[in-house]
mmCIF file of C-alpha atoms in Angstrom:
data_model
loop_
_atom_site.group_PDB
_atom_site.id
_atom_site.type_symbol
_atom_site.label_atom_id
_atom_site.label_comp_id
_atom_site.label_asym_id
_atom_site.label_seq_id
_atom_site.Cartn_x
_atom_site.Cartn_y
_atom_site.Cartn_z
ATOM 1 C CA MET E 4 152.849 34.089 9.572
ATOM 2 C CA ALA E 5 155.042 32.756 12.360
ATOM 3 C CA ALA E 6 153.005 34.434 15.134
ATOM 4 C CA PRO E 7 150.130 31.852 15.243
ATOM 5 C CA ALA E 8 152.623 28.987 15.318
ATOM 6 C CA GLU E 9 154.488 30.681 18.155
ATOM 7 C CA ARG E 10 151.249 31.002 20.112
ATOM 8 C CA LEU E 11 150.298 27.367 19.503
ATOM 9 C CA ALA E 12 153.654 25.978 20.637
ATOM 10 C CA PRO E 13 153.236 26.845 24.358
ATOM 11 C CA ASP E 14 149.667 25.457 24.318
ATOM 12 C CA ALA E 15 150.850 22.172 22.808
ATOM 13 C CA ALA E 16 153.690 21.951 25.338
ATOM 14 C CA ARG E 17 151.237 22.621 28.182
ATOM 15 C CA ARG E 18 148.845 19.937 26.961
ATOM 16 C CA GLY E 19 151.711 17.467 26.593
ATOM 17 C CA TRP E 20 152.911 18.170 30.115
ATOM 18 C CA ARG E 21 149.397 17.682 31.497
ATOM 19 C CA ALA E 22 148.998 14.396 29.606
ATOM 20 C CA ARG E 23 152.307 13.079 30.976
ATOM 21 C CA ALA E 24 151.389 14.127 34.508
ATOM 22 C CA ARG E 25 147.987 12.401 34.216
ATOM 23 C CA ARG E 26 149.579 9.179 32.898
ATOM 24 C CA TRP E 27 152.031 9.211 35.789
ATOM 25 C CA TRP E 28 149.185 9.735 38.248
ATOM 26 C CA LEU E 29 147.035 6.955 36.775
ATOM 27 C CA ALA E 30 149.989 4.547 36.751
ATOM 28 C CA ARG E 31 150.218 4.905 40.551
ATOM 29 C CA LEU E 32 146.594 3.820 41.053
ATOM 30 C CA PRO E 33 145.948 0.097 41.607
ATOM 31 C CA ARG E 34 143.628 -1.796 39.239
ATOM 32 C CA THR E 35 140.559 -3.023 41.101
ATOM 33 C CA ASP E 36 136.863 -3.556 40.372
ATOM 34 C CA ARG E 37 135.889 -2.323 43.848
ATOM 35 C CA TRP E 38 136.819 1.206 44.879
ATOM 36 C CA THR E 39 136.069 2.772 48.285
ATOM 37 C CA LEU E 40 136.304 6.560 48.503
ATOM 38 C CA THR E 41 138.239 7.657 51.594
ATOM 39 C CA GLN E 42 140.097 10.681 52.880
ATOM 40 C CA ARG E 43 143.198 9.538 50.974
ATOM 41 C CA ASN E 44 141.744 9.298 47.454
ATOM 42 C CA VAL E 45 139.146 12.103 47.347
ATOM 43 C CA TYR E 46 140.436 15.489 46.173
ATOM 44 C CA ILE E 47 138.709 18.880 46.294
ATOM 45 C CA LEU E 48 139.258 22.287 44.679
ATOM 46 C CA PRO E 49 137.113 25.403 44.166
ATOM 47 C CA THR E 50 135.130 25.680 40.972
ATOM 48 C CA ARG E 51 134.983 28.888 38.908
ATOM 49 C CA ALA E 52 131.863 29.825 40.847
ATOM 50 C CA GLY E 53 133.750 29.162 44.078
ATOM 51 C CA ALA E 54 136.677 31.339 43.011
ATOM 52 C CA LEU E 55 134.270 34.152 42.081
ATOM 53 C CA PHE E 56 132.533 33.704 45.442
ATOM 54 C CA ALA E 57 135.859 34.012 47.285
ATOM 55 C CA PHE E 58 136.758 37.141 45.269
ATOM 56 C CA THR E 59 133.389 38.679 46.136
ATOM 57 C CA LEU E 60 133.962 37.968 49.820
ATOM 58 C CA LEU E 61 137.348 39.667 49.580
ATOM 59 C CA LEU E 62 135.770 42.791 48.043
ATOM 60 C CA MET E 63 133.089 42.816 50.736
ATOM 61 C CA LEU E 64 135.739 42.543 53.448
ATOM 62 C CA VAL E 65 137.804 45.426 51.989
ATOM 63 C CA ALA E 66 134.677 47.598 51.687
ATOM 64 C CA SER E 67 133.643 46.801 55.266
ATOM 65 C CA ILE E 68 137.117 47.720 56.567
ATOM 66 C CA ASN E 69 137.263 50.903 54.477
ATOM 67 C CA TYR E 70 133.817 52.197 55.477
ATOM 68 C CA GLN E 71 133.655 50.585 58.943
ATOM 69 C CA LEU E 72 130.435 48.703 58.155
ATOM 70 C CA ASN E 73 129.557 46.423 61.041
ATOM 71 C CA LEU E 74 126.735 44.770 59.110
ATOM 72 C CA GLY E 75 129.195 44.306 56.253
ATOM 73 C CA TYR E 76 131.479 42.357 58.583
ATOM 74 C CA VAL E 77 128.561 40.211 59.734
ATOM 75 C CA LEU E 78 127.425 39.420 56.181
ATOM 76 C CA THR E 79 130.981 38.743 54.972
ATOM 77 C CA PHE E 80 131.858 36.298 57.729
ATOM 78 C CA LEU E 81 128.414 34.694 57.560
ATOM 79 C CA LEU E 82 128.885 33.945 53.863
ATOM 80 C CA ALA E 83 132.469 32.801 54.460
ATOM 81 C CA GLY E 84 131.220 30.334 57.095
ATOM 82 C CA ALA E 85 128.599 29.055 54.662
ATOM 83 C CA GLY E 86 131.360 28.529 52.102
ATOM 84 C CA LEU E 87 133.463 26.529 54.564
ATOM 85 C CA VAL E 88 130.473 24.368 55.472
ATOM 86 C CA SER E 89 129.838 23.842 51.740
ATOM 87 C CA MET E 90 133.426 22.619 51.308
ATOM 88 C CA HIS E 91 132.972 20.101 54.135
ATOM 89 C CA LEU E 92 129.638 18.865 52.703
ATOM 90 C CA THR E 93 131.043 18.509 49.186
ATOM 91 C CA HIS E 94 133.963 16.384 50.346
ATOM 92 C CA GLY E 95 131.725 14.346 52.655
ATOM 93 C CA THR E 96 129.306 13.576 49.808
ATOM 94 C CA LEU E 97 131.933 11.352 48.161
ATOM 95 C CA ARG E 98 133.743 10.142 51.264
ATOM 96 C CA GLY E 99 132.553 6.701 52.326
ATOM 97 C CA LEU E 100 130.968 5.643 49.032
ATOM 98 C CA THR E 101 131.827 2.223 47.586
ATOM 99 C CA LEU E 102 131.890 1.689 43.824
ATOM 100 C CA GLN E 103 131.607 -1.781 42.283
ATOM 101 C CA LEU E 104 132.068 -2.432 38.560
ATOM 102 C CA ARG E 105 129.791 -5.084 37.105
ATOM 103 C CA THR E 106 131.436 -7.355 34.553
ATOM 104 C CA PRO E 107 130.652 -5.831 31.129
ATOM 105 C CA ALA E 108 128.902 -8.063 28.602
ATOM 106 C CA PRO E 109 130.813 -8.577 25.331
ATOM 107 C CA GLY E 110 129.714 -6.867 22.142
ATOM 108 C CA PHE E 111 130.742 -6.247 18.572
ATOM 109 C CA ALA E 112 133.647 -3.925 17.808
ATOM 110 C CA GLY E 113 132.506 -0.411 16.927
ATOM 111 C CA GLU E 114 129.253 -0.748 18.900
ATOM 112 C CA PRO E 115 128.632 0.716 22.374
ATOM 113 C CA VAL E 116 129.183 -1.630 25.297
ATOM 114 C CA THR E 117 127.323 -0.739 28.492
ATOM 115 C CA VAL E 118 129.475 -0.409 31.599
ATOM 116 C CA GLU E 119 127.518 -0.408 34.880
ATOM 117 C CA VAL E 120 128.896 1.027 38.115
ATOM 118 C CA LEU E 121 127.082 0.103 41.336
ATOM 119 C CA ILE E 122 127.385 2.895 43.933
ATOM 120 C CA SER E 123 126.624 2.047 47.569
ATOM 121 C CA SER E 124 126.178 4.431 50.478
ATOM 122 C CA PRO E 125 126.684 2.934 53.950
ATOM 123 C CA SER E 126 125.009 5.813 55.765
ATOM 124 C CA ARG E 127 123.128 8.907 54.622
ATOM 125 C CA GLU E 128 121.667 9.871 51.263
ATOM 126 C CA ARG E 129 124.086 11.253 48.667
ATOM 127 C CA HIS E 130 123.050 13.665 45.901
ATOM 128 C CA GLY E 131 124.645 14.697 42.626
ATOM 129 C CA ILE E 132 127.177 11.870 42.133
ATOM 130 C CA GLY E 133 128.659 11.958 38.636
ATOM 131 C CA VAL E 134 130.531 9.070 36.990
ATOM 132 C CA ALA E 135 132.331 9.368 33.643
ATOM 133 C CA PHE E 136 135.264 7.936 31.746
ATOM 134 C CA ASP E 137 138.383 9.972 32.392
ATOM 135 C CA ALA E 138 138.756 12.512 29.590
ATOM 136 C CA PRO E 139 139.180 16.269 29.163
ATOM 137 C CA PRO E 140 136.192 18.119 30.713
ATOM 138 C CA ALA E 141 134.899 19.248 27.306
ATOM 139 C CA GLN E 142 134.720 15.626 26.078
ATOM 140 C CA ARG E 143 133.462 14.051 29.291
ATOM 141 C CA GLN E 144 129.952 12.533 29.265
ATOM 142 C CA THR E 145 128.861 12.214 32.882
ATOM 143 C CA ALA E 146 126.087 10.003 34.266
ATOM 144 C CA TRP E 147 124.517 11.657 37.335
ATOM 145 C CA VAL E 148 122.792 9.629 40.056
ATOM 146 C CA ASP E 149 121.458 10.071 43.589
ATOM 147 C CA VAL E 150 122.285 7.329 46.082
ATOM 148 C CA PRO E 151 119.640 6.590 48.745
ATOM 149 C CA ALA E 152 120.552 6.206 52.412
ATOM 150 C CA GLN E 153 122.013 2.744 53.053
ATOM 151 C CA GLY E 154 121.094 1.895 49.475
ATOM 152 C CA GLN E 155 122.530 1.594 46.003
ATOM 153 C CA ALA E 156 122.313 3.307 42.626
ATOM 154 C CA VAL E 157 123.587 2.273 39.195
ATOM 155 C CA ALA E 158 125.417 4.607 36.820
ATOM 156 C CA ARG E 159 125.536 3.417 33.198
ATOM 157 C CA LEU E 160 128.226 4.487 30.744
ATOM 158 C CA ALA E 161 128.862 3.597 27.094
ATOM 159 C CA PHE E 162 132.272 2.361 25.959
ATOM 160 C CA VAL E 163 132.998 1.784 22.248
ATOM 161 C CA PRO E 164 135.864 -0.663 21.498
ATOM 162 C CA GLN E 165 137.254 0.105 18.062
ATOM 163 C CA ARG E 166 138.744 -3.317 17.295
ATOM 164 C CA ARG E 167 138.158 -6.939 18.227
ATOM 165 C CA GLY E 168 139.851 -8.506 21.223
ATOM 166 C CA THR E 169 140.065 -7.600 24.882
ATOM 167 C CA HIS E 170 140.043 -3.978 26.021
ATOM 168 C CA ALA E 171 140.689 -2.653 29.506
ATOM 169 C CA VAL E 172 137.875 -0.511 30.849
ATOM 170 C CA PRO E 173 139.143 3.107 30.795
ATOM 171 C CA ALA E 174 139.815 4.923 34.029
ATOM 172 C CA LEU E 175 136.697 6.333 35.683
ATOM 173 C CA HIS E 176 136.210 9.837 37.063
ATOM 174 C CA VAL E 177 133.847 10.230 40.056
ATOM 175 C CA GLU E 178 132.853 13.724 41.145
ATOM 176 C CA THR E 179 130.281 15.871 42.924
ATOM 177 C CA ARG E 180 129.593 19.595 43.328
ATOM 178 C CA PHE E 181 126.814 19.239 45.858
ATOM 179 C CA PRO E 182 125.402 21.342 47.517
ATOM 180 C CA PHE E 183 126.175 24.804 46.077
ATOM 181 C CA GLY E 184 128.637 24.151 43.267
ATOM 182 C CA LEU E 185 131.361 26.188 44.958
ATOM 183 C CA PHE E 186 133.720 23.205 45.246
ATOM 184 C CA ARG E 187 134.357 20.120 43.144
ATOM 185 C CA ALA E 188 135.373 16.896 44.868
ATOM 186 C CA TRP E 189 136.588 14.050 42.681
ATOM 187 C CA SER E 190 138.434 10.740 42.594
ATOM 188 C CA LEU E 191 140.068 8.644 39.869
ATOM 189 C CA TRP E 192 139.549 4.889 39.629
ATOM 190 C CA ARG E 193 141.257 2.275 37.402
ATOM 191 C CA PRO E 194 138.999 -0.790 36.990
ATOM 192 C CA GLN E 195 140.546 -4.203 36.457
ATOM 193 C CA ALA E 196 137.738 -5.607 34.265
ATOM 194 C CA GLU E 197 138.122 -6.033 30.521
ATOM 195 C CA VAL E 198 135.634 -5.787 27.667
ATOM 196 C CA LEU E 199 135.635 -8.455 24.959
ATOM 197 C CA ALA E 200 134.869 -7.124 21.473
ATOM 198 C CA TRP E 201 133.710 -9.570 18.793
ATOM 199 C CA PRO E 202 134.606 -9.113 15.103
ATOM 200 C CA VAL E 203 132.193 -6.948 13.137
ATOM 201 C CA PRO E 204 129.970 -9.268 11.032
ATOM 202 C CA GLU E 205 130.344 -8.903 7.285
ATOM 203 C CA GLN E 206 127.616 -6.841 5.628
ATOM 204 C CA PRO E 207 125.850 -8.071 3.601
ATOM 205 C CA PRO E 208 126.564 -11.602 4.880
ATOM 206 C CA ALA E 209 127.695 -14.231 2.390
ATOM 207 C CA PRO E 210 125.535 -17.378 1.949
ATOM 208 C CA LEU E 211 126.203 -20.123 4.449
ATOM 209 C CA PRO E 212 128.461 -22.945 3.214
ATOM 210 C CA ALA E 213 126.906 -26.302 2.388
ATOM 211 C CA ALA E 214 126.396 -28.782 5.219
ATOM 212 C CA GLU E 215 128.559 -31.899 5.276
ATOM 213 C CA PRO E 216 127.091 -35.438 5.501
ATOM 214 C CA ARG E 217 127.588 -37.241 8.782
ATOM 215 C CA ALA E 218 127.573 -41.005 8.891
ATOM 216 C CA GLY E 219 125.858 -43.165 11.486
ATOM 217 C CA GLU E 220 122.646 -41.168 11.956
ATOM 218 C CA ARG E 221 119.301 -40.922 10.184
ATOM 219 C CA PRO E 222 117.776 -37.548 9.306
ATOM 220 C CA GLY E 223 114.752 -36.299 11.185
ATOM 221 C CA VAL E 224 115.417 -38.298 14.380
ATOM 222 C CA ARG E 225 114.777 -36.556 17.644
ATOM 223 C CA ALA E 226 117.514 -36.263 20.202
ATOM 224 C CA ALA E 227 117.650 -39.146 22.659
ATOM 225 C CA ARG E 228 116.697 -36.927 25.579
ATOM 226 C CA GLY E 229 113.481 -35.647 23.942
ATOM 227 C CA GLU E 230 110.268 -36.364 25.780
ATOM 228 C CA PHE E 231 107.133 -37.951 24.341
ATOM 229 C CA ASP E 232 105.416 -34.580 23.945
ATOM 230 C CA GLY E 233 108.378 -33.015 22.120
ATOM 231 C CA VAL E 234 109.708 -30.984 25.046
ATOM 232 C CA ARG E 235 112.513 -31.391 27.521
ATOM 233 C CA ALA E 236 113.779 -29.618 30.621
ATOM 234 C CA TYR E 237 115.245 -26.190 29.960
ATOM 235 C CA GLN E 238 119.027 -26.145 29.779
ATOM 236 C CA ARG E 239 121.249 -23.141 30.112
ATOM 237 C CA GLY E 240 122.101 -21.812 26.669
ATOM 238 C CA ASP E 241 118.787 -22.727 25.007
ATOM 239 C CA ALA E 242 117.434 -19.991 22.747
ATOM 240 C CA LEU E 243 114.469 -18.071 24.177
ATOM 241 C CA ARG E 244 112.342 -18.988 21.157
ATOM 242 C CA GLN E 245 112.609 -22.667 22.173
ATOM 243 C CA VAL E 246 111.027 -22.086 25.599
ATOM 244 C CA VAL E 247 107.366 -23.136 25.882
ATOM 245 C CA TRP E 248 106.135 -20.006 27.650
ATOM 246 C CA LYS E 249 102.510 -21.133 27.961
ATOM 247 C CA LYS E 250 103.529 -24.195 29.949
ATOM 248 C CA ALA E 251 105.948 -22.115 32.011
ATOM 249 C CA ALA E 252 103.139 -19.692 32.918
ATOM 250 C CA ARG E 253 100.787 -22.548 33.818
ATOM 251 C CA THR E 254 103.133 -24.796 35.806
ATOM 252 C CA GLY E 255 106.070 -22.553 36.655
ATOM 253 C CA GLU E 256 108.450 -25.059 35.012
ATOM 254 C CA LEU E 257 110.774 -23.999 32.217
ATOM 255 C CA VAL E 258 110.806 -26.467 29.322
ATOM 256 C CA SER E 259 112.207 -26.211 25.782
ATOM 257 C CA ARG E 260 110.950 -27.625 22.521
ATOM 258 C CA GLU E 261 112.921 -30.598 21.204
ATOM 259 C CA THR E 262 113.183 -29.657 17.549
ATOM 260 C CA ARG E 263 113.914 -32.022 14.697
ATOM 261 C CA ARG E 264 117.167 -31.406 12.892
ATOM 262 C CA PRO E 265 118.879 -32.984 9.904
ATOM 263 C CA ALA E 266 121.070 -35.278 11.931
ATOM 264 C CA ALA E 267 122.591 -36.734 8.787
ATOM 265 C CA HIS E 268 124.254 -33.372 8.030
ATOM 266 C CA GLU E 269 126.285 -30.922 10.041
ATOM 267 C CA LEU E 270 127.372 -27.382 9.196
ATOM 268 C CA TRP E 271 131.005 -26.506 9.739
ATOM 269 C CA LEU E 272 132.158 -22.888 9.561
ATOM 270 C CA GLU E 273 135.805 -23.231 8.616
ATOM 271 C CA TRP E 274 138.712 -20.857 8.307
ATOM 272 C CA ALA E 275 139.648 -22.504 5.018
ATOM 273 C CA ALA E 276 136.229 -21.636 3.544
ATOM 274 C CA THR E 277 137.063 -17.911 3.803
ATOM 275 C CA ALA E 278 140.202 -18.141 1.667
ATOM 276 C CA GLY E 279 140.439 -15.262 -0.779
ATOM 277 C CA ARG E 280 138.792 -12.778 1.577
ATOM 278 C CA GLY E 281 142.026 -10.859 2.130
ATOM 279 C CA ASP E 282 143.466 -10.247 5.565
ATOM 280 C CA ALA E 283 142.626 -12.150 8.727
ATOM 281 C CA GLU E 284 140.194 -9.513 9.982
ATOM 282 C CA ALA E 285 138.044 -9.801 6.856
ATOM 283 C CA ARG E 286 137.968 -13.579 7.194
ATOM 284 C CA LEU E 287 136.986 -13.366 10.848
ATOM 285 C CA SER E 288 134.284 -10.865 9.903
ATOM 286 C CA ARG E 289 132.778 -13.365 7.466
ATOM 287 C CA LEU E 290 132.906 -16.166 10.040
ATOM 288 C CA ALA E 291 131.152 -13.910 12.579
ATOM 289 C CA ALA E 292 128.413 -13.199 10.026
ATOM 290 C CA TRP E 293 128.030 -16.946 9.380
ATOM 291 C CA VAL E 294 127.739 -17.660 13.105
ATOM 292 C CA MET E 295 124.939 -15.102 13.425
ATOM 293 C CA ALA E 296 123.182 -16.390 10.284
ATOM 294 C CA ALA E 297 123.384 -20.026 11.429
ATOM 295 C CA GLU E 298 121.963 -19.083 14.810
ATOM 296 C CA ARG E 299 119.075 -17.161 13.249
ATOM 297 C CA ALA E 300 118.337 -20.194 11.052
ATOM 298 C CA ASP E 301 118.489 -22.471 14.141
ATOM 299 C CA VAL E 302 121.107 -24.667 12.437
ATOM 300 C CA HIS E 303 123.538 -26.769 14.454
ATOM 301 C CA HIS E 304 126.968 -25.531 13.465
ATOM 302 C CA GLY E 305 130.581 -25.996 14.460
ATOM 303 C CA LEU E 306 133.610 -23.747 14.094
ATOM 304 C CA ARG E 307 137.076 -24.678 12.871
ATOM 305 C CA LEU E 308 140.001 -22.282 13.157
ATOM 306 C CA PRO E 309 143.727 -23.052 13.000
ATOM 307 C CA GLY E 310 144.360 -24.794 16.303
ATOM 308 C CA ILE E 311 140.735 -24.470 17.487
ATOM 309 C CA GLU E 312 137.686 -26.674 16.918
ATOM 310 C CA LEU E 313 134.288 -25.988 18.463
ATOM 311 C CA ALA E 314 131.864 -28.919 18.261
ATOM 312 C CA PRO E 315 128.511 -28.360 16.518
ATOM 313 C CA GLY E 316 125.753 -26.897 18.629
ATOM 314 C CA HIS E 317 123.283 -24.043 18.802
ATOM 315 C CA GLY E 318 121.798 -21.597 21.282
ATOM 316 C CA ASP E 319 122.980 -18.392 22.907
ATOM 317 C CA ALA E 320 125.771 -20.105 24.861
ATOM 318 C CA HIS E 321 127.133 -21.794 21.728
ATOM 319 C CA ARG E 322 126.915 -18.534 19.755
ATOM 320 C CA ARG E 323 128.842 -16.721 22.458
ATOM 321 C CA ARG E 324 131.549 -19.408 22.592
ATOM 322 C CA ALA E 325 131.990 -19.168 18.832
ATOM 323 C CA LEU E 326 132.158 -15.355 18.826
ATOM 324 C CA ASP E 327 134.557 -15.417 21.792
ATOM 325 C CA ALA E 328 136.855 -17.758 19.868
ATOM 326 C CA LEU E 329 136.791 -15.393 16.879
ATOM 327 C CA ALA E 330 137.468 -12.364 19.091
ATOM 328 C CA LEU E 331 140.464 -14.001 20.784
ATOM 329 C CA PHE E 332 141.890 -15.650 17.658
ATOM 330 C CA THR E 333 145.565 -14.785 17.301
ATOM 331 C CA GLY E 334 146.004 -15.978 13.728
ATOM 332 C CA GLY E 335 148.386 -18.817 14.423
ATOM 333 C CA GLY E 336 146.964 -21.002 17.105
ATOM 334 C CA ALA E 337 144.784 -21.191 20.143
ATOM 335 C CA ALA E 338 143.186 -18.102 21.565
#
């Protein structure tokens, strides 16, 4: 019974040594959102096909020497020269490329967040460029792109943050095996950008709390900046459903509807209203669900957390500010 455990022990020790060596290597790389591949940071080794190719060449050379085959010498050295040219082409396919990480958009924890890598070639066309998050080869999901001459290509990867808050983008692995697959050239890159993960909204969402009365205003009054025809100039953060698309198509001007709202009431989403929900994460989950529900209902709403108060508003920009505050909430004060 001890034999399997004895066989597993060296494998576990080998994996642990490799993991420590990789962490040490990654720690030496600078964090940057722009990475240029040069002679100093592109590495190359033969693939399994390349090793088999080299072994075949060795057998051909031994047979040619043993039987004094002149054509065997010609074929052996011809293939060896092709292999050397392949090594130069493989390394040159990566060398000179510039990689730029676009700032990832935030998303909910547990859902995929798209990470886009812009690859630029300053000279010739590049084929078979693979980009993936650094992981063991069996678990690596690579996005393959071709980069046009003096052009750009975008590689898209999916990153799943498991909890709310900020997460560093994992290290990226860039590789190519072009043209024959005999060699693999690669580089490791540590981006500086971070991904913001919002709390997972409660499912099913609880009913919204009751709106509070607000003194000094009459219900049903339009906002002071509303125009006579019920529209106003488009402002950044307005929901897309407020845009008058027919007028935009006719005049080329973006305008938004000035909707009536119960100005005598305002909806506050408060930390105190989630008391009894258990831990802080469950309370933040309910507040995130309320923010989404209030936005779908087109209700002006504010957010109150310990040490944080977000004035009532609505629209995509307001929704994002509220979800950002929930994602960065530390439990005892400002985010």
